[in-house]
Tab-separated table of C-alpha atoms in Angstrom:
chain	number	residue	atom	x	y	z
A	1	UNK	CA	-177.376	-23.262	-46.279
A	2	UNK	CA	-176.095	-22.669	-49.782
A	3	UNK	CA	-178.429	-22.166	-52.673
A	4	UNK	CA	-178.321	-24.708	-55.500
A	5	UNK	CA	-176.228	-23.864	-58.529
A	6	UNK	CA	-177.988	-24.416	-61.844
A	7	UNK	CA	-175.925	-24.801	-65.007
A	8	UNK	CA	-177.261	-25.073	-68.544
A	9	UNK	CA	-175.235	-27.587	-70.565
A	10	UNK	CA	-175.563	-28.266	-74.262
A	11	UNK	CA	-174.371	-31.735	-75.275
A	12	UNK	CA	-173.537	-32.771	-78.824
A	13	UNK	CA	-174.040	-36.347	-79.977
A	14	UNK	CA	-172.851	-38.342	-82.978
A	15	UNK	CA	-174.161	-41.750	-83.992
A	16	UNK	CA	-171.292	-44.013	-84.992
A	17	UNK	CA	-173.611	-46.161	-87.138
A	18	UNK	CA	-175.291	-43.595	-89.418
A	19	UNK	CA	-173.099	-40.524	-88.595
A	20	UNK	CA	-176.152	-38.437	-87.634
A	21	UNK	CA	-175.289	-35.477	-85.370
A	22	UNK	CA	-177.600	-33.643	-82.974
A	23	UNK	CA	-177.508	-31.673	-79.741
A	24	UNK	CA	-179.657	-31.437	-76.621
A	25	UNK	CA	-179.636	-29.065	-73.666
A	26	UNK	CA	-179.799	-30.092	-70.015
A	27	UNK	CA	-180.219	-28.199	-66.759
A	28	UNK	CA	-177.692	-29.478	-64.232
A	29	UNK	CA	-178.599	-28.876	-60.591
A	30	UNK	CA	-175.810	-28.906	-57.989
A	31	UNK	CA	-177.567	-29.098	-54.625
A	32	UNK	CA	-175.782	-29.267	-51.245
A	33	UNK	CA	-176.125	-32.755	-49.767
A	34	UNK	CA	-175.721	-31.653	-46.149
A	35	UNK	CA	-172.329	-33.345	-45.753
A	36	UNK	CA	-170.157	-30.777	-47.503
A	37	UNK	CA	-170.597	-32.209	-51.003
A	38	UNK	CA	-173.002	-31.676	-53.866
A	39	UNK	CA	-175.728	-33.907	-55.217
A	40	UNK	CA	-176.136	-33.580	-58.984
A	41	UNK	CA	-179.433	-33.853	-60.842
A	42	UNK	CA	-180.309	-33.425	-64.515
A	43	UNK	CA	-183.434	-32.025	-66.173
A	44	UNK	CA	-184.199	-32.327	-69.879
A	45	UNK	CA	-187.262	-30.639	-71.412
A	46	UNK	CA	-188.478	-29.783	-67.915
A	47	UNK	CA	-188.423	-33.406	-66.716
A	48	UNK	CA	-185.966	-35.155	-64.427
A	49	UNK	CA	-183.639	-37.317	-66.480
A	50	UNK	CA	-180.565	-39.485	-66.296
A	51	UNK	CA	-177.159	-38.047	-67.028
A	52	UNK	CA	-176.558	-36.950	-70.650
A	53	UNK	CA	-174.127	-39.781	-71.333
A	54	UNK	CA	-176.347	-42.713	-70.297
A	55	UNK	CA	-179.068	-44.572	-72.192
A	56	UNK	CA	-178.225	-42.983	-75.539
A	57	UNK	CA	-180.013	-43.902	-78.738
A	58	UNK	CA	-179.833	-42.360	-82.187
A	59	UNK	CA	-183.151	-40.709	-83.151
A	60	UNK	CA	-182.639	-41.688	-86.818
A	61	UNK	CA	-181.418	-45.308	-86.890
A	62	UNK	CA	-182.093	-46.173	-83.213
A	63	UNK	CA	-178.524	-47.405	-82.842
A	64	UNK	CA	-176.853	-47.477	-79.459
A	65	UNK	CA	-173.326	-46.638	-80.644
A	66	UNK	CA	-173.459	-42.932	-79.785
A	67	UNK	CA	-170.535	-40.693	-78.899
A	68	UNK	CA	-171.032	-37.629	-76.670
A	69	UNK	CA	-169.326	-34.239	-76.753
A	70	UNK	CA	-170.086	-31.653	-74.051
A	71	UNK	CA	-169.871	-28.448	-76.060
A	72	UNK	CA	-170.621	-25.571	-73.721
A	73	UNK	CA	-171.812	-24.800	-70.225
A	74	UNK	CA	-173.607	-21.681	-69.041
A	75	UNK	CA	-174.048	-21.054	-65.326
A	76	UNK	CA	-177.499	-19.786	-64.408
A	77	UNK	CA	-178.335	-18.655	-60.896
A	78	UNK	CA	-182.030	-18.724	-60.135
A	79	UNK	CA	-183.307	-17.429	-56.839
A	80	UNK	CA	-185.263	-19.986	-54.899
A	81	UNK	CA	-188.575	-18.917	-53.431
A	82	UNK	CA	-188.028	-17.796	-49.874
A	83	UNK	CA	-189.774	-19.845	-47.246
A	84	UNK	CA	-192.682	-18.022	-45.740
A	85	UNK	CA	-191.899	-16.661	-42.316
A	86	UNK	CA	-194.356	-17.690	-39.681
A	87	UNK	CA	-195.514	-14.883	-37.429
A	88	UNK	CA	-194.332	-15.452	-33.855
A	89	UNK	CA	-197.795	-14.892	-32.399
A	90	UNK	CA	-199.330	-17.323	-34.881
A	91	UNK	CA	-196.679	-19.896	-33.946
A	92	UNK	CA	-197.423	-19.405	-30.254
A	93	UNK	CA	-201.160	-20.019	-30.767
A	94	UNK	CA	-200.450	-23.071	-32.905
A	95	UNK	CA	-198.164	-24.546	-30.232
A	96	UNK	CA	-200.769	-23.863	-27.540
A	97	UNK	CA	-203.442	-25.679	-29.569
A	98	UNK	CA	-201.100	-28.651	-29.747
A	99	UNK	CA	-200.465	-28.386	-25.977
A	100	UNK	CA	-196.783	-28.024	-26.755
A	101	UNK	CA	-196.349	-24.646	-25.013
């Protein structure tokens, strides 16, 4: 199984009503979906979020006419915690308690 690929993307925004500009960073998780493709998830400020181009609102005038510009992407590889290996003898005793072996 492949490990997920985590990319850090910084998106720039411009409000078309008041011309206010700002930027926000997102973690983009590319996780194998088990069928040969990738499922994509976004995190903003440590919380799961929608994609950076949906549900946009200007923080100054609260207008919804916002244009997006993806400015840069940095690929970050984080090691996932390894699953704990169960001792074979412990597994055998657990299966015997369940009457499965």
